[in-house]
Amino acid sequence: MGQGIFVLLHTVNCMAKNLVIVESPAKAKTIEGYLGKDFLVKASYGHIRDLPKGNDAIDIANGFKPRYEVSEDKDKVVNELRKLVEKAETVWLATDEDREGEAISWHLAEVLQLDPEKTRRIVFHEITRKAITEAVANPRGIDYHLVDAQQARRILDRLVGFELSPVLWTKVKTGLSAGRVQSVAVRLISEREREIDRFTSASFVKVSGDFLAAGKKLKAELTEKLKDIQLAEAFLNECKGATYSVASLEVKPGKKSPSPPFITSTLQQEASRKHGFSVSQTMVLAQKLYESGKITYMRTDSVNLSDAALEMAKETIVSQYGSEFYQHRKFKTKSSNAQEAHEAIRPTDFNETKVSEDSREQKLYELIWKRTIASQMADAEIEKTIVGINISTSNRQLTATGEVLKFEGFLKVYLESRDEEEEDDDTGVLPPVTLGQVLTLKELVATERFSRPPSRFTEASLVKKLEELGIGRPSTYAPTISTIMKREYVVKEDREGKVRPYQVVTLQADKISQATKTEITGAEKAKLFPTDMGMLVTDFLVLYFPDIVDYSFTAQVENEFDEIAQGKISWNQMISTFYGPFHLKVKETKEKAERVQGERILGVDPVSGFQVSVRLGRYGPLVQMEGKDGKPMFANLRQGQRLETIALEEAMELFRLPRELGEFEDKVVKANIGRFGPYVQHNSKFYTIPKTGDPYTITLPEAIELIEAKRISDAAKVIAEFDNGNIRVLNGRWGPYLAISGENVKIPKGVEASSLTEADCTELYQQHMAKVATEGPKKKASFRGKKK
């Protein structure tokens, strides 16, 4: 039982006339500070009930009526709240103002059997004294349209998962599961990977020149890209002995405008670009900032700022930067179906700059503060200069482009980062030049470059794509990404690049030189890669359930949820329209679809002549080769290898494992890859090879180093052993404990673990087993509950 729930069960002030129920203890603590002694604030710890596991959670024949159960781990919370409800004159439901929060309030009202006459629903988008006071002064009832929208999403997703998963078990692999939005996200990642596979990189040549203009450096480029290095060399030869002069000079004013304040998706994207936060990490940090009253609600798709916020921003800008930096702006929300009337994500008090001792929370807060302030600041004014440079011996022309920042405007506070697929802008400041001015050439350099494939998705760019397609909503982006990684349909990882040669031709002092240089290409950092399982499942769903993974269809379902929230359509009818064709398709696929294994024949082993193939095995993708005695040999695929792209030569390399490295202490040492990754085996014991190691290249001395390091680590863990190792006193993560007969026994506080005798250990074990017999073994919290 968590510590927070333990706190909830302590004696409370039963004299309070008003009971306020929120989702979390942190939110409760902040709100309680703004309300008087007549208010008691308690937490429900999120949802108190949900659809139970099993096939009777939804009564399909009776209009898809759901059956909810209180979770086992929420029984005590519910019982305590019931006692408090009985003693309160008024109950205030103060859960979040979005659909999820509205549903929590509805579930509380149902389970606690709240009297509508003494129940008030209050909402606020920031946890400040003013917002809470206004909410209490303006209560409302539960918005059942919002509840219906949340309920429709929950029921539809359960139906899809519950009916689709068994199809995957029989046709692909046991234990698989599928979800509506998650499957679309995996499809996006899979299709991008295949797009990259199909991409053929083409080379071209960029020519740049370094000049001196009255002694100052000026960099220019040939506006056109040359087809190949031979054409580039011919151009450089043409430039020998040439005179370079300023042929055109264009100066034009420009401006840059700030981005709107953050919504959920843009905060996730920018926190990833600037600080490397994952999408879920950003939401956890934002939740803490919200619950402590530092920012407004963090799940929103509105860029609107309240009049009070606009006034606060104005005061901050004028006082800190001057009135010339202020510009009032009203941003329009792009989404026509933006959920509810939220504000953008902004600070609740612009005068607060230091809000947390946690460096990550502080970084996120500063990001939100800067973005919000910048959104109400003046444009940055720039002066763009374009210089055309004639070459006396050629018809081609070089161009130099530069910018001068004339007025900082919002750039004084904030500059939005860009995704890596966006072109870099190397524009700098140019030295002053005049028409006809002759420039001195230092060198002309022709560099071979290559076209780049589409970029793989990061978590942030995937959110951006889902938002563009209208798939998902602010509350679903983070859980969607977490789910597809948890299900191992997608992995997030770094991958090493490959060395690629490129040609460089240089003209300097009328002499041409050539060189071959190398660069690393294809290196990836924290990118999303589809697994073989993810791609196989995607292919299966595209073939048999095209609607489920269709982008426009999924977006339309999201729009229908929005219409339910607005009271325009009935949730039962919406689900019925979806479920009928879907259910028929499930039945048809179970009967007619072939089992999928992703098997592909690569060819034959050039030595033995046996057939080599790849397929999906029980523990993942593998390569298989027939054996002499009819027994096939197997090897696991390595990181970065895929069923549909691995070549025969790469597959044969995998059969080098297990490798015998030599002997240590008269025992053979082997390197291999198992279900849980690469390892070294010695004397029937296994030692994990770290990520920096490679079972194909690890040496005997390196393996011995791993073995000895593990022995030292294990020795430090063991405090004492008795009865030939059957009784062990060990150092654990949470302190010393006993390991006896498969049981872990806690050592009481104040007992020195190193002083325990065998008799002491036996006595502690007997006491432990007696307690287990009386109370039962400790169980993990279950989501199954009793019917309420």
Coordinates of C-alpha atoms in Angstrom, one line a residue, residues 260-541:
P260 CA 2.3 31.0 -29.8
P261 CA 2.4 30.0 -26.2
F262 CA 2.7 26.3 -25.6
I263 CA 0.0 23.7 -26.0
T264 CA 0.6 20.1 -24.9
S265 CA 2.1 18.9 -28.2
T266 CA 4.4 21.9 -28.8
L267 CA 5.7 21.7 -25.2
Q268 CA 6.5 18.1 -25.6
Q269 CA 8.3 18.9 -28.9
E270 CA 10.3 21.8 -27.6
A271 CA 11.3 20.1 -24.3
S272 CA 12.6 17.3 -26.4
R273 CA 14.6 19.6 -28.7
K274 CA 16.0 21.9 -26.1
H275 CA 16.5 19.5 -23.1
G276 CA 16.2 16.0 -24.5
F277 CA 13.1 15.2 -22.3
S278 CA 11.0 12.3 -23.4
V279 CA 7.3 13.0 -24.0
S280 CA 6.2 11.1 -20.8
Q281 CA 9.0 12.8 -18.8
T282 CA 7.8 16.2 -19.9
M283 CA 4.2 15.4 -18.8
V284 CA 5.3 14.1 -15.4
L285 CA 7.3 17.3 -14.8
A286 CA 4.5 19.5 -16.1
Q287 CA 2.0 17.7 -13.8
K288 CA 4.2 18.5 -10.8
L289 CA 4.4 22.1 -11.8
Y290 CA 0.7 22.3 -12.3
E291 CA -0.2 20.6 -9.0
S292 CA 2.2 22.9 -7.1
G293 CA 0.3 25.9 -8.6
K294 CA 3.2 27.1 -10.8
I295 CA 1.7 26.6 -14.3
T296 CA -1.8 26.3 -15.8
Y297 CA -3.3 22.9 -16.8
M298 CA -0.8 21.0 -19.0
R299 CA -3.2 19.0 -21.2
T300 CA -4.6 21.6 -23.7
D301 CA -4.8 22.3 -27.4
S302 CA -5.7 26.0 -27.0
V303 CA -3.2 28.8 -27.6
N304 CA -5.5 31.3 -25.9
L305 CA -4.2 33.5 -22.9
S306 CA -6.7 35.0 -20.5
D307 CA -7.0 38.8 -20.2
A308 CA -5.4 38.6 -16.7
A309 CA -2.4 36.6 -18.1
L310 CA -2.0 39.1 -21.0
E311 CA -1.9 41.9 -18.5
M312 CA 0.6 40.2 -16.3
A313 CA 2.8 39.4 -19.4
K314 CA 2.6 43.1 -20.4
E315 CA 3.7 44.3 -17.0
T316 CA 6.6 41.9 -16.9
I317 CA 7.8 42.8 -20.4
V318 CA 7.6 46.6 -19.9
S319 CA 9.3 46.5 -16.5
Q320 CA 12.1 44.1 -17.5
Y321 CA 12.7 45.0 -21.1
G322 CA 11.0 48.3 -21.9
S323 CA 7.7 49.3 -23.6
E324 CA 9.3 49.0 -27.1
F325 CA 9.6 45.2 -26.6
Y326 CA 5.9 44.8 -25.9
Q327 CA 3.3 43.9 -28.5
H328 CA -0.2 42.6 -27.7
R329 CA -1.0 39.4 -29.6
K330 CA -4.0 37.1 -29.8
F331 CA -3.3 33.7 -31.3
K332 CA -5.9 31.6 -32.9
T333 CA -6.1 27.9 -32.1
K334 CA -5.6 25.8 -35.3
S335 CA -7.7 22.9 -34.3
S336 CA -11.4 23.5 -34.9
N337 CA -12.2 20.8 -32.3
A338 CA -9.9 22.0 -29.5
Q339 CA -11.0 20.3 -26.4
E340 CA -12.9 22.5 -24.0
A341 CA -12.1 26.1 -23.2
H342 CA -8.6 25.7 -21.8
E343 CA -5.8 28.3 -21.8
A344 CA -2.4 27.7 -23.2
I345 CA 0.3 26.4 -20.8
R346 CA 1.7 29.4 -19.0
P347 CA 3.1 30.4 -15.6
T348 CA 0.5 31.4 -13.0
D349 CA 2.7 34.2 -11.8
F350 CA 5.2 35.8 -14.2
N351 CA 7.1 37.3 -11.3
E352 CA 8.2 33.9 -10.2
T353 CA 11.4 32.8 -11.9
K354 CA 12.7 30.1 -9.4
V355 CA 10.0 27.6 -8.6
S356 CA 11.7 24.3 -7.9
E357 CA 14.9 22.7 -6.6
D358 CA 14.5 20.0 -9.1
S359 CA 16.7 21.1 -12.1
R360 CA 14.4 19.4 -14.6
E361 CA 11.3 21.0 -13.3
Q362 CA 13.1 24.4 -13.2
K363 CA 14.2 23.9 -16.8
L364 CA 10.7 23.1 -18.0
Y365 CA 9.3 26.1 -16.1
E366 CA 11.8 28.4 -17.6
L367 CA 10.9 27.1 -21.0
I368 CA 7.2 27.8 -20.4
W369 CA 8.0 31.2 -18.9
K370 CA 10.2 32.3 -21.9
R371 CA 7.8 31.0 -24.5
T372 CA 4.8 32.8 -22.9
I373 CA 6.6 36.1 -22.4
A374 CA 8.0 36.0 -26.0
S375 CA 4.5 35.4 -27.4
Q376 CA 3.6 39.0 -26.2
M377 CA 6.8 40.7 -27.4
A378 CA 7.5 42.7 -30.5
D379 CA 8.8 41.2 -33.8
A380 CA 12.5 40.9 -34.2
E381 CA 13.6 43.3 -37.0
I382 CA 16.3 42.2 -39.4
E383 CA 18.0 43.5 -42.4
K384 CA 18.8 40.9 -45.1
T385 CA 21.6 41.5 -47.5
I386 CA 22.1 39.5 -50.7
V387 CA 25.3 40.0 -52.7
G388 CA 25.8 38.7 -56.2
I389 CA 29.4 38.0 -57.2
N390 CA 30.4 37.9 -60.9
I391 CA 33.2 35.6 -62.1
S392 CA 35.0 37.1 -65.1
T393 CA 35.8 33.8 -66.7
S394 CA 32.4 32.1 -66.2
N395 CA 28.7 32.7 -66.7
R396 CA 27.9 31.3 -63.3
Q397 CA 27.5 33.6 -60.3
L398 CA 28.2 33.2 -56.6
T399 CA 25.8 34.6 -53.9
A400 CA 26.5 35.7 -50.4
T401 CA 23.6 36.2 -48.0
G402 CA 23.8 37.8 -44.6
E403 CA 21.5 39.2 -41.9
V404 CA 21.8 42.0 -39.4
L405 CA 19.6 42.0 -36.4
K406 CA 18.4 45.6 -36.1
F407 CA 16.1 45.1 -33.2
E408 CA 16.0 42.0 -30.9
G409 CA 12.3 42.0 -30.1
F410 CA 11.2 38.6 -28.7
L411 CA 14.6 37.1 -29.6
K412 CA 15.9 38.8 -26.5
V413 CA 14.0 36.1 -24.5
Y414 CA 13.4 33.1 -26.7
L415 CA 14.2 31.4 -30.0
E416 CA 12.3 28.2 -31.0
S417 CA 14.4 25.2 -31.8
R418 CA 14.0 23.3 -35.1
D419 CA 13.8 19.7 -36.0
E420 CA 16.8 18.1 -37.7
E421 CA 15.0 17.6 -41.0
E422 CA 14.6 21.3 -41.4
E423 CA 17.4 23.0 -43.5
D424 CA 20.1 24.7 -41.5
D425 CA 20.3 28.5 -42.1
D426 CA 24.0 29.5 -42.0
T427 CA 23.2 33.1 -42.7
G428 CA 25.7 35.4 -40.9
V429 CA 26.7 39.0 -41.0
L430 CA 28.4 40.3 -44.2
P431 CA 31.1 43.0 -44.3
P432 CA 30.1 46.2 -46.0
V433 CA 30.6 46.0 -49.8
T434 CA 29.8 48.3 -52.8
L435 CA 28.7 47.7 -56.3
G436 CA 31.7 46.9 -58.6
Q437 CA 34.0 46.2 -55.7
V438 CA 36.6 43.7 -56.5
L439 CA 37.0 40.8 -54.0
T440 CA 40.0 38.8 -53.2
L441 CA 39.6 35.0 -53.5
K442 CA 41.2 33.0 -50.8
E443 CA 39.8 29.6 -52.1
L444 CA 37.0 27.9 -53.9
V445 CA 36.0 24.5 -52.5
A446 CA 33.8 22.0 -54.3
T447 CA 32.5 19.4 -51.8
E448 CA 30.7 16.2 -52.7
R449 CA 27.4 16.0 -50.7
F450 CA 24.6 13.4 -50.6
S451 CA 20.9 13.6 -50.6
R452 CA 19.4 12.5 -47.2
P453 CA 16.7 10.0 -46.6
P454 CA 13.6 11.0 -44.5
S455 CA 14.4 11.4 -40.9
R456 CA 13.3 8.7 -38.4
F457 CA 10.8 9.9 -35.9
T458 CA 11.8 11.1 -32.5
E459 CA 9.2 11.0 -29.8
A460 CA 8.6 14.7 -30.3
S461 CA 8.4 14.6 -34.1
L462 CA 6.0 11.6 -33.8
V463 CA 3.7 13.7 -31.6
K464 CA 3.9 16.5 -34.2
K465 CA 2.9 14.1 -37.0
L466 CA 0.0 12.6 -35.0
E467 CA -1.2 16.1 -34.3
E468 CA -0.9 17.1 -38.0
L469 CA -3.0 14.0 -38.9
G470 CA -5.6 14.8 -36.3
I471 CA -4.9 11.6 -34.4
G472 CA -5.0 11.5 -30.7
R473 CA -5.5 14.4 -28.3
P474 CA -3.4 16.2 -25.6
S475 CA -4.1 13.4 -23.1
T476 CA -3.2 10.6 -25.4
Y477 CA 0.2 11.4 -26.9
A478 CA 2.4 10.3 -24.0
P479 CA 0.5 7.1 -23.2
T480 CA 0.4 6.1 -26.9
I481 CA 4.2 6.3 -27.2
S482 CA 4.8 4.6 -23.9
T483 CA 2.4 1.8 -24.9
I484 CA 4.0 1.0 -28.3
M485 CA 7.5 0.8 -26.6
K486 CA 6.2 -1.3 -23.7
R487 CA 4.7 -3.7 -26.2
E488 CA 8.1 -3.8 -28.0
Y489 CA 6.5 -2.8 -31.3
V490 CA 8.9 0.1 -31.3
V491 CA 12.3 0.7 -29.7
K492 CA 14.0 4.0 -28.9
E493 CA 17.7 3.8 -29.2
D494 CA 21.0 5.2 -30.6
R495 CA 22.6 3.6 -33.5
E496 CA 26.1 4.0 -34.9
G497 CA 26.7 5.4 -38.4
K498 CA 28.9 4.1 -41.1
V499 CA 32.0 5.6 -42.6
R500 CA 31.4 7.2 -46.1
P501 CA 34.1 8.6 -48.4
Y502 CA 33.5 11.9 -50.2
Q503 CA 35.5 14.0 -52.7
V504 CA 36.8 17.5 -52.3
V505 CA 38.3 19.7 -55.0
T506 CA 40.0 23.0 -54.0
L507 CA 41.1 26.0 -56.1
Q508 CA 43.7 28.0 -54.2
A509 CA 46.3 30.4 -55.7
D510 CA 45.1 29.2 -59.1
K511 CA 46.1 25.6 -58.3
I512 CA 43.7 22.7 -58.0
S513 CA 44.1 20.0 -55.5
Q514 CA 41.9 16.9 -54.9
A515 CA 41.3 14.9 -51.7
T516 CA 39.2 12.0 -50.5
K517 CA 37.8 12.5 -47.0
T518 CA 35.5 10.5 -44.8
E519 CA 32.4 11.2 -42.7
I520 CA 30.1 9.3 -40.5
T521 CA 26.6 8.9 -42.0
G522 CA 23.4 7.3 -40.7
A523 CA 24.2 7.8 -37.0
E524 CA 21.0 8.1 -34.9
K525 CA 20.3 9.5 -31.4
A526 CA 17.2 8.6 -29.5
K527 CA 15.2 7.6 -32.6
L528 CA 12.2 5.4 -32.9
F529 CA 12.7 2.1 -34.8
P530 CA 10.0 -0.4 -35.6
T531 CA 10.8 -4.0 -34.4
D532 CA 10.2 -6.9 -36.7
M533 CA 7.1 -7.7 -34.5
G534 CA 5.9 -4.2 -35.0
M535 CA 6.2 -4.4 -38.7
L536 CA 4.6 -7.8 -39.0
V537 CA 1.6 -6.7 -36.9
T538 CA 1.3 -3.5 -39.0
D539 CA 1.3 -5.5 -42.2
F540 CA -1.3 -7.8 -40.9
L541 CA -3.6 -5.0 -39.7

